[in-house]
Amino acid sequence: MVLLARGGKIKKPKIALVIAPVWDTDLPPIAPAYLTASLQKEGFNADIIDFNVRLKEKKALRKKIMEWSQYVHGYNFFLGLVFPEYLTIEENNFTREIEGLVRQWAGEILDSGYNVIGFTIYNSSALLSLLLARRIKQESEKTLIVFGGPDCARWMRGDFFIRTGFVDAVVLGEGEATIVELTDSVDGGEGFDAVPGSVINRRGEIIYGRDRPLIKDLDTIPFPTFDRLPIASYGNETIFPILTSRGCTMNCSFCNEQVYWNKYRERSPINVFNEFKYQKERHGVFHFRTNDSLINGNVKRLGKICDLIIENELEVYWGGYARTGGMTPELLAKMYEAGCRYLLYGIDSASQPVIDRMNKRTKIEDMQKVLEWTKKAGILVHTCWITGFPTERQEDFEASVKFIKENANLIDSFVVVPCRIKESIDLYNNPEDYNLVIDKVEIDVPEPLADMVKYLPTLSENWRSNEVTNEERKRRTKVLTDLARDLIGEGSYYRGMPFE
């Protein structure tokens, strides 16, 4: 189906894919680049507008936006920004600056004549996306708004977004096929059809499409297109994202990657190699960051990708998330030869009882060996740690402290995060298995919002277990962060990587 232009001439919708603040600004966003490639393949005119990177230097404002998106100041503050007609919040310089930006950006979108506006929604970008969608709808009711991305899963905020009144459709899973079918269903500007993988709001009626099967063959998806992005605006050096697989081979009790992607799928080695080559030739880029949940979900495939890079003498440098399982000195040496320069390992804890309850299916001594092998291969070692897992006793925490002290020479940088409970993960689904008590937030709002907010995830950060209280979790996070900083120094696994 198509839009009718004046005089009866038929045309396809003009689409803008928007990234609102805040999200990573160190490399171009891969999600809208994939969607743009799929839309363009089907003949649609699609552009990417990255408002997020425009606020790159406004650190204080970015921090506020992230806090408000993640309810740091409470649900009512978040809702008051989105629905000021129902909830009153106190204005300040930040809220006034945001109001001005939203007005400016909405005008820019509408002046460009876009018929369909798609937003990629992350937890930290939800607020600005909602404010932009609201403003666009106020000024142009016929303009159609689509939300998609990680925060749009039904167990996240997808069911909430579709009920706000200014979102016409929400993509509930993989977006490449769904966005094409949604856009193709537009008829005369009257709205979308509920295609598989979507939910629509048609004049107040919420209609769910059928579940969409996962894309079986990832090689059929066009390479992401970054042509219309301000490449020079991202980072001090150009780094491109690349996604070689979707999903995770593991099912850790604290993680929702398996829930979100459902099943691990991978691209063929030759398809991955061809994208490295294509992006390098098209954009002159040498450096890549893999966006995979883990780069070594299939170590044989990883080895074949490395073989292709080495055999064809393709000069590229890359790194990404990995688990220690399956790594060998030989594979790591091959990875270095193929351009791998850093790996981020999810160590999470150095206590075997905690590791077992996390369902990581690995041994502490094996992790230590892999750190040694990785360092010896010349690859930078970056580690992630989780503090305050529900079954983490004081002696378990001290085991992590001891491990960091003894292996500081093997670790180049670190990330320390407190254990968080998310809807859909095993900690949430089976709290009794972890002696876990999860508080829920009661949201008191005026009646017009009451039905809508029941679709918001309302888990409190103040969960507790027999072993860990909220305050103890915060204390352990600070202790481990301070220790790692003193021994290793601060760092980030993808900023300022020495890619030579």
XYZ file of C-alpha atoms in Angstrom:
500
model
C 0.000 0.000 0.000
C 1.113 3.574 -0.588
C 0.402 7.195 0.223
C -1.566 9.303 -2.230
C 0.076 12.589 -3.113
C -1.861 15.660 -4.243
C -3.428 15.228 -7.648
C -3.683 11.473 -7.182
C -0.002 10.763 -7.796
C 1.177 7.715 -5.898
C 4.288 7.821 -3.759
C 5.862 5.788 -0.997
C 6.175 7.222 2.523
C 9.288 9.212 3.388
C 10.836 7.788 6.549
C 13.121 9.191 9.247
C 14.782 6.855 11.737
C 15.638 8.821 14.862
C 18.132 8.266 17.671
C 17.217 10.474 20.626
C 19.528 11.113 23.588
C 21.033 9.462 25.413
C 23.044 6.622 23.984
C 26.644 5.827 23.123
C 28.294 8.517 20.984
C 31.609 6.764 20.355
C 30.475 4.990 17.204
C 27.571 5.196 14.741
C 24.304 3.528 15.842
C 23.907 0.119 14.236
C 20.165 -0.480 14.755
C 18.854 2.304 12.481
C 21.647 1.508 10.009
C 20.245 -2.027 9.649
C 16.665 -0.758 9.329
C 17.660 1.843 6.744
C 19.394 -0.802 4.635
C 16.294 -3.034 4.723
C 13.957 -0.150 3.831
C 16.173 1.076 1.002
C 16.406 -2.452 -0.389
C 12.594 -2.396 -0.746
C 12.616 1.004 -2.441
C 11.709 3.250 0.494
C 13.315 6.651 1.059
C 14.789 6.387 4.563
C 17.138 8.694 6.445
C 18.795 8.470 9.865
C 18.689 11.494 12.179
C 21.009 11.201 15.175
C 20.015 13.869 17.693
C 21.951 11.963 20.339
C 25.373 12.744 18.895
C 24.459 16.440 18.682
C 24.379 16.547 22.489
C 27.710 14.756 22.808
C 29.432 17.575 24.701
C 26.490 18.444 26.979
C 27.480 16.021 29.722
C 25.377 17.514 32.536
C 22.234 17.546 30.408
C 22.881 13.990 29.180
C 23.224 12.797 32.771
C 19.893 14.368 33.713
C 18.111 12.856 30.723
C 19.442 9.401 31.602
C 18.405 9.760 35.250
C 14.895 10.834 34.295
C 14.529 8.036 31.719
C 15.500 5.472 34.352
C 13.226 6.844 37.115
C 16.105 7.942 39.354
C 13.867 10.788 40.551
C 10.756 8.619 40.625
C 8.067 7.501 38.231
C 5.955 10.609 38.783
C 8.778 12.891 37.654
C 9.189 10.845 34.464
C 5.427 10.815 33.869
C 5.132 14.515 34.688
C 7.586 15.341 31.911
C 5.662 13.210 29.414
C 2.139 14.102 30.586
C 2.300 17.644 32.041
C -1.479 18.006 31.724
C -1.919 15.394 34.471
C 1.141 15.757 36.700
C 2.950 18.948 37.673
C 6.712 19.002 38.183
C 8.961 21.874 39.135
C 10.652 23.491 36.154
C 14.397 24.110 36.128
C 17.081 25.037 33.615
C 17.371 21.439 32.422
C 13.651 20.980 31.777
C 13.503 24.299 29.935
C 16.517 23.374 27.797
C 14.948 20.025 26.921
C 11.689 21.719 25.992
C 13.563 24.005 23.601
C 15.457 21.121 22.002
C 12.294 19.070 21.525
C 10.557 22.010 19.869
C 13.548 22.591 17.574
C 14.025 18.932 16.620
C 10.341 18.249 16.018
C 10.229 21.271 13.718
C 13.268 20.010 11.830
C 11.638 16.615 11.278
C 8.312 18.032 10.141
C 9.885 20.661 7.885
C 11.673 17.838 6.045
C 8.374 16.253 5.025
C 8.715 12.839 6.661
C 5.501 10.780 6.818
C 6.760 8.002 9.095
C 9.093 8.575 12.058
C 10.780 5.565 13.648
C 12.553 5.767 17.009
C 15.117 3.245 18.263
C 14.361 3.043 21.983
C 16.888 2.210 24.674
C 16.214 2.442 28.392
C 18.167 5.696 28.528
C 16.607 7.284 25.424
C 12.934 6.578 26.146
C 12.140 9.960 27.693
C 13.393 12.166 24.854
C 11.841 9.813 22.293
C 8.457 10.142 23.995
C 8.736 13.928 24.229
C 9.639 14.168 20.542
C 6.825 11.818 19.532
C 4.351 13.827 21.593
C 5.434 17.117 20.041
C 5.315 15.734 16.500
C 1.799 14.375 17.068
C 0.647 17.705 18.491
C 1.809 19.531 15.377
C 1.008 16.881 12.758
C -1.539 14.260 13.773
C -1.222 12.451 10.421
C 2.505 11.813 10.865
C 2.949 8.198 11.934
C 5.207 7.253 14.853
C 6.900 3.853 15.287
C 8.878 2.740 18.334
C 11.236 -0.239 18.282
C 14.396 -1.463 19.955
C 15.463 -3.154 23.201
C 13.152 -1.145 25.472
C 10.104 -2.101 23.392
C 9.912 -5.743 24.415
C 6.563 -6.505 26.037
C 8.269 -7.262 29.348
C 9.995 -3.872 29.152
C 7.948 -0.813 28.094
C 6.443 -1.776 24.732
C 2.919 -2.185 26.106
C 3.232 1.187 27.846
C 4.496 3.044 24.773
C 1.593 1.953 22.563
C -0.905 3.292 25.120
C 0.566 6.784 25.442
C -1.591 8.103 22.611
C 1.269 9.420 20.500
C 2.827 6.168 19.274
C 1.040 4.470 16.359
C 3.010 1.209 16.274
C 5.580 -0.649 18.350
C 7.936 -3.275 16.909
C 8.194 -6.049 19.499
C 11.232 -7.958 18.225
C 13.647 -7.947 15.310
C 12.827 -4.948 13.182
C 14.195 -5.468 9.671
C 11.163 -7.236 8.184
C 8.586 -5.662 10.499
C 9.490 -2.044 9.713
C 9.273 -2.756 5.977
C 5.857 -4.406 6.298
C 4.555 -1.693 8.633
C 5.616 1.056 6.249
C 4.245 -0.838 3.285
C 0.876 -1.147 5.064
C 0.344 2.621 5.277
C -2.701 3.616 3.242
C -3.445 7.282 2.646
C -1.897 8.322 5.949
C -4.627 6.543 7.912
C -2.324 4.302 9.914
C -0.615 0.934 10.013
C -1.853 -2.625 9.807
C -0.981 -4.926 12.718
C 1.666 -6.875 10.817
C 3.455 -9.811 12.491
C 5.882 -8.645 15.169
C 4.016 -5.421 15.946
C 1.278 -3.868 18.040
C -0.630 -0.833 16.771
C -2.885 1.830 18.242
C -5.721 2.483 15.814
C -7.839 5.356 17.151
C -7.466 4.073 20.709
C -7.879 0.381 19.903
C -4.783 -1.695 20.732
C -4.292 -4.450 18.141
C -1.538 -7.069 18.346
C -0.144 -8.717 15.249
C 0.925 -12.356 15.208
C 4.322 -13.298 16.587
C 7.014 -12.948 13.953
C 9.409 -15.880 13.549
C 13.071 -15.089 14.086
C 15.124 -14.427 10.984
C 16.672 -17.838 10.331
C 19.389 -16.847 7.884
C 21.171 -13.694 9.079
C 23.162 -13.641 5.829
C 19.985 -12.489 4.044
C 19.952 -9.178 5.943
C 21.591 -6.311 4.005
C 24.753 -4.847 5.510
C 23.940 -1.819 7.685
C 24.267 1.487 5.862
C 26.029 4.371 7.594
C 26.098 6.613 4.507
C 23.794 9.316 5.866
C 25.342 9.648 9.310
C 27.865 12.300 10.429
C 30.681 9.753 10.766
C 33.278 12.320 11.841
C 31.159 13.234 14.888
C 31.651 9.878 16.619
C 34.758 9.528 18.767
C 38.288 10.722 18.135
C 38.857 7.894 15.677
C 36.344 6.210 13.423
C 35.104 2.917 14.863
C 32.248 1.034 13.224
C 29.959 -1.446 14.964
C 29.530 -4.890 13.453
C 27.110 -7.617 14.532
C 28.256 -11.128 13.628
C 25.623 -13.044 15.617
C 22.397 -12.516 17.527
C 21.638 -13.989 20.910
C 23.749 -15.818 23.447
C 24.728 -19.448 23.918
C 24.486 -19.029 27.689
C 21.532 -18.430 30.005
C 22.932 -16.655 33.056
C 20.420 -16.129 35.834
C 21.006 -12.356 36.002
C 20.936 -11.633 32.256
C 18.133 -11.002 29.755
C 20.101 -11.481 26.511
C 18.702 -14.987 26.045
C 15.187 -13.731 26.774
C 15.459 -10.818 24.353
C 16.991 -12.728 21.428
C 15.394 -16.091 22.301
C 17.880 -18.134 20.284
C 21.527 -17.903 19.300
C 22.002 -17.396 15.549
C 25.110 -16.549 13.599
C 26.235 -15.206 10.266
C 28.529 -17.276 8.079
C 32.261 -16.506 8.267
C 32.346 -15.328 4.638
C 29.404 -12.978 5.215
C 31.142 -11.415 8.216
C 34.413 -11.101 6.306
C 32.612 -9.476 3.384
C 31.097 -6.838 5.661
C 34.485 -6.010 7.185
C 35.812 -5.602 3.645
C 32.766 -3.649 2.398
C 32.739 -1.100 5.228
C 36.492 -0.619 5.002
C 36.389 -0.003 1.251
C 33.301 2.221 1.397
C 34.197 4.327 4.430
C 37.937 3.831 4.870
C 37.380 2.431 8.348
C 39.902 0.049 9.925
C 38.537 -0.283 13.455
C 35.442 -2.233 14.470
C 33.622 -3.109 17.665
C 31.527 -6.262 17.603
C 28.073 -5.763 19.102
C 27.539 -9.482 19.691
C 26.350 -10.707 23.087
C 29.533 -12.762 22.905
C 31.940 -13.015 20.009
C 32.931 -16.620 20.726
C 29.552 -18.312 20.945
C 30.964 -20.654 18.287
C 34.755 -20.792 18.514
C 35.112 -22.791 15.275
C 33.254 -20.083 13.363
C 35.365 -17.403 15.061
C 38.504 -19.224 13.941
C 37.218 -19.350 10.348
C 36.502 -15.610 10.363
C 40.082 -15.054 11.516
C 41.393 -17.377 8.793
C 39.602 -15.361 6.092
C 40.987 -12.073 7.401
C 44.525 -13.485 7.566
C 44.421 -15.289 4.199
C 43.116 -12.194 2.416
C 45.503 -9.862 4.265
C 42.644 -7.572 5.271
C 43.936 -4.951 7.684
C 41.210 -4.462 10.265
C 41.284 -4.182 14.060
C 38.461 -5.286 16.307
C 37.293 -6.587 19.674
C 34.183 -7.210 21.743
C 32.444 -9.193 24.439
C 33.544 -12.774 25.067
C 33.309 -15.541 27.609
C 36.411 -17.351 28.769
C 34.960 -20.764 27.897
C 36.347 -22.226 24.677
C 39.341 -19.918 24.449
C 42.750 -21.509 23.815
C 46.254 -20.063 23.398
C 46.179 -21.066 19.719
C 42.844 -19.373 19.015
C 43.858 -16.195 20.843
C 47.119 -16.016 18.887
C 45.147 -16.399 15.643
C 42.691 -13.716 16.765
C 45.535 -11.285 17.376
C 46.991 -12.020 13.936
C 43.535 -11.308 12.460
C 43.356 -7.923 14.184
C 41.706 -8.610 17.547
C 43.108 -6.076 19.992
C 40.770 -6.212 22.998
C 38.254 -8.512 24.674
C 35.751 -7.790 27.431
C 35.297 -10.869 29.591
C 32.329 -11.210 31.925
C 34.152 -12.539 34.981
C 31.345 -11.284 37.271
C 32.598 -13.044 40.411
C 35.656 -14.957 41.575
C 33.642 -17.152 43.931
C 32.843 -20.584 42.505
C 29.577 -20.944 44.493
C 28.367 -17.605 43.118
C 29.519 -18.456 39.591
C 27.547 -21.693 39.810
C 24.380 -19.932 41.000
C 24.807 -17.461 38.147
C 24.707 -20.488 35.812
C 27.883 -19.383 34.028
C 29.111 -22.962 33.526
C 32.785 -22.209 34.032
C 35.555 -22.562 36.611
C 37.497 -19.776 38.295
C 40.852 -21.420 37.594
C 39.975 -21.666 33.897
C 39.091 -17.974 33.820
C 42.473 -17.095 35.260
C 44.275 -19.188 32.635
C 42.374 -17.487 29.816
C 43.290 -14.043 31.161
C 46.949 -15.127 31.094
C 46.666 -16.510 27.549
C 44.873 -13.408 26.300
C 47.476 -11.097 27.775
C 50.295 -13.227 26.349
C 48.688 -13.070 22.893
C 48.933 -9.269 23.029
C 45.188 -8.675 23.391
C 43.990 -6.136 25.946
C 41.991 -7.706 28.775
C 38.901 -5.906 30.047
C 36.685 -7.429 32.697
C 33.149 -6.987 33.987
C 32.220 -7.651 37.619
C 28.846 -7.938 39.351
C 28.561 -7.142 43.049
C 25.789 -8.141 45.408
C 24.403 -11.182 43.619
C 21.624 -12.480 45.927
C 23.642 -15.479 47.152
C 26.954 -13.590 47.465
C 28.191 -13.945 51.046
C 30.914 -11.767 52.500
C 33.480 -14.523 51.906
C 32.355 -14.748 48.268
C 32.859 -11.029 47.827
C 36.293 -11.280 49.448
C 37.209 -13.952 46.888
C 36.635 -11.390 44.118
C 38.741 -8.839 45.983
C 41.534 -11.395 46.338
C 41.340 -12.357 42.645
C 41.658 -8.738 41.502
C 44.628 -8.136 43.802
C 46.430 -11.260 42.590
C 45.688 -10.714 38.885
C 45.842 -6.943 38.517
C 48.786 -7.350 36.134
C 46.521 -9.288 33.737
C 43.648 -6.781 33.676
C 43.771 -3.585 31.615
C 40.424 -2.127 32.659
C 37.193 -3.035 34.356
C 33.504 -2.414 34.734
C 31.833 -2.922 38.126
C 28.028 -2.975 38.322
C 25.643 -3.878 41.148
C 23.392 -6.854 40.484
C 20.081 -5.657 39.068
C 16.810 -7.547 38.927
C 15.046 -7.275 35.573
C 11.684 -8.665 34.632
C 11.939 -11.954 32.708
C 15.299 -13.128 34.085
C 15.608 -16.192 36.314
C 16.219 -14.098 39.437
C 12.848 -12.459 38.828
C 10.965 -15.579 37.759
C 12.228 -17.778 40.614
C 13.107 -15.489 43.546
C 12.544 -18.241 46.116
C 15.501 -20.149 44.642
C 17.748 -17.271 45.691
C 16.024 -16.324 48.986
C 15.178 -13.098 47.237
C 12.561 -10.497 48.165
C 11.779 -8.022 45.386
C 9.939 -4.816 46.240
C 7.606 -3.316 43.680
C 6.934 0.384 43.318
C 3.372 1.594 43.717
C 2.664 4.424 41.278
C 0.003 6.886 42.397
C -1.221 8.840 39.371
C -4.440 10.538 38.260
C -7.108 8.255 36.779
C -6.401 9.050 33.085
C -2.912 7.550 33.524
C -3.813 4.651 35.814
C -4.524 2.070 33.107
C -1.437 3.079 31.150
C 1.143 2.937 33.942
C 0.238 -0.600 34.951
C 2.244 -1.610 31.877
C 5.425 0.009 33.205
C 8.026 -2.292 34.773
C 7.870 -1.312 38.431
C 10.707 -3.208 40.048
C 12.459 -1.386 42.851
C 16.230 -1.264 43.148
C 15.650 -2.056 46.829
C 15.538 -5.838 46.629
C 17.143 -7.932 49.345
C 18.147 -11.493 50.116
C 19.401 -13.458 53.099
C 22.965 -12.503 52.181
C 22.713 -9.028 50.646
C 20.817 -5.852 51.475
C 20.553 -2.850 49.193
C 23.043 -0.891 51.298
C 25.499 -3.783 51.374
C 25.267 -4.114 47.598
C 26.151 -0.423 47.232
C 29.032 -0.791 49.687
C 30.516 -3.767 47.852
C 30.233 -1.956 44.532
C 32.191 0.993 45.916
C 34.818 -1.223 47.552
C 35.458 -3.210 44.377
C 35.449 -0.118 42.168
C 37.895 1.726 44.428
C 40.161 -1.317 44.640
C 40.215 -1.877 40.901
C 40.832 1.821 40.279
C 43.750 1.862 42.720
C 45.336 -1.290 41.298
C 44.524 -0.988 37.613
C 43.471 2.579 36.882
C 40.263 3.725 35.275
C 39.480 2.689 31.723
C 36.796 1.780 29.276
C 36.929 -1.178 26.961
C 36.271 0.693 23.725
C 37.400 4.280 24.297
C 40.912 5.125 23.226
C 41.916 1.610 22.285
C 45.518 1.355 21.063
C 44.574 -0.396 17.821
C 48.053 -0.576 16.375
